[in-house]
Amino acid sequence: MNLENTLAFAKRQDEADELRDFRNQFLFPKHEDQNFIYLCGNSLGLQPKVTKEVMSHQLDNWANYAVEGWFDGNEPWMFYHKELKKLIAPIVGALPVEVCPMNTLTVNLHLLMVSFYQPKGKRFKIIMEGGAFPSDQYAIESQVKFHGYEPDQAIIEVFPRKGEDVLRTEDIIIKIKENKDEIALVLFGGINYYTGQWYDMEAITKAGHEIGAIVGWDLAHAAGNVPVKLHDWGVDFACWCSYKYQNSGPGGISGIFVHEKHFSNQDLNRFAGWWGYQENKRFKMEKGFIPESGADGWQVSCTQVMPMALYHASLQIFNQVGSFEKLRNKSIALTNYLEFTINEVNKSLGTNQYTIITPQDPASRGAQLSIIASQNGKQIFDGLMENHILGDWREPNVIRLSPVPLYNSFEDVFLTGQALLAITKKILKSS
Ligand SMILES: *Cc1c(COP(=O)(O)O)cnc(C)c1O
């Protein structure tokens, strides 16, 4: 399709968009009484209007039933996670039994590594992307130390080639093959938080399995953003936070995935707690841990009802959309349009002021574009804020903008391009 840098074109796209009304289900932050154009769903998704109601329903259950709420009412807390499992499964391409909401992301990363990072002999290394989100780096570092290894010896990081911003799949696969007898675990982020690159998860999973390694994914920036098929790709385990593209609120609950092929494996270590114990015998309070089958067997503490209610509210909206494919199609169109408008800004300026480091191929990215400003990046980012456009700034020099298909419009994207051009002209002239 020929894209046009006009308001009329953007409005036509919005009229033709069957998901256009979903934005009315969200609350937008305001700046001087005007709604922000919110392009920061990669960091914290917006609050759905229904959230208050879903939360308030659980507060009422607590008020009306107190401890009896675990088994009474129309949504007994004892089984509440099962409602969520059904809604989460299609978002990550899993069976409901393979997923479970629990804890927070980095905590789950640790718990899953306890099970799936089991170094033995010379197979003790973890391979990951260089420049991974710091929490993942720290978690992995501390896990290898916990097993008695030095991080420099046990962690292999794959970096882009000199002069390139993103990783080539072939380079990742070569590194896996080069270390085929030493890698115990392949653990990448599905989408890199900084560059917005979506790795070829299927190919990397396959390469990891070919050398006999376990393959896990941190889907913080991928879950709810791009279609992943954890079950079909044979991924061993994964986890994500739900507060980015899944709108569950600050510090929202995490989700885990464990492939069903591991359910009967008795050799997996676990850091156990009572909530992972067989559900129908949990309250017999007996000695000796026997896990519930499925992902539920990785639970440690009792159901976090309130954080789950927050996630539940947003999952209901995903469910209303009906198919993830619809969201993804709109997401591709919106992100392509954002890329186009930024290129138009460069054209109008007559310089390459903006370089998009996120891959151009829609199959290698989700909703986020990471943009490097050759001059005055932070000042321009602040200028966007003053013009009620909220993206985010990541040190040292990247502006991340994420048009989210549930609540952003083509008009949002057009207006962002216009504002970026005006602000850049003003700042570059005065500097
Ligand atoms: C956002 C993010 C986190 C945050 O972890 P929390 O435990 O939820 O604070 C971790 N890893 C990655 C890759 C992220 O993008």
XYZ file of C-alpha atoms and ligand atoms in Angstrom, residues 42 104-107 109 132-133 135-136 189 191 193 218 220-221 241 243-244 251-252, ligand 1:
36
model
C 6.370 -1.361 25.827
C 6.919 -11.447 39.222
C 9.125 -11.893 36.214
C 12.663 -11.978 37.576
C 11.547 -14.216 40.438
C 13.218 -16.504 35.809
C 20.087 -8.161 27.546
C 17.800 -6.366 29.992
C 17.589 -7.895 35.429
C 18.110 -10.935 33.183
C 14.683 -12.350 25.475
C 12.304 -9.196 21.815
C 14.141 -4.254 25.070
C 12.033 -14.211 28.519
C 8.715 -9.498 28.668
C 8.579 -7.527 25.417
C 5.631 -9.810 32.879
C 2.387 -4.985 32.755
C 3.949 -4.075 29.408
C 4.539 -4.514 39.168
C 1.823 -6.741 37.681
C 10.673 -5.475 31.890
C 11.650 -6.565 31.970
C 11.988 -7.164 33.195
C 11.419 -6.661 34.494
O 11.430 -7.647 35.455
P 10.566 -7.547 36.774
O 10.967 -8.721 37.552
O 9.128 -7.545 36.363
O 10.899 -6.254 37.456
C 12.882 -8.217 33.173
N 13.419 -8.669 32.026
C 13.118 -8.112 30.829
C 13.724 -8.640 29.581
C 12.243 -7.029 30.773
O 11.972 -6.467 29.602
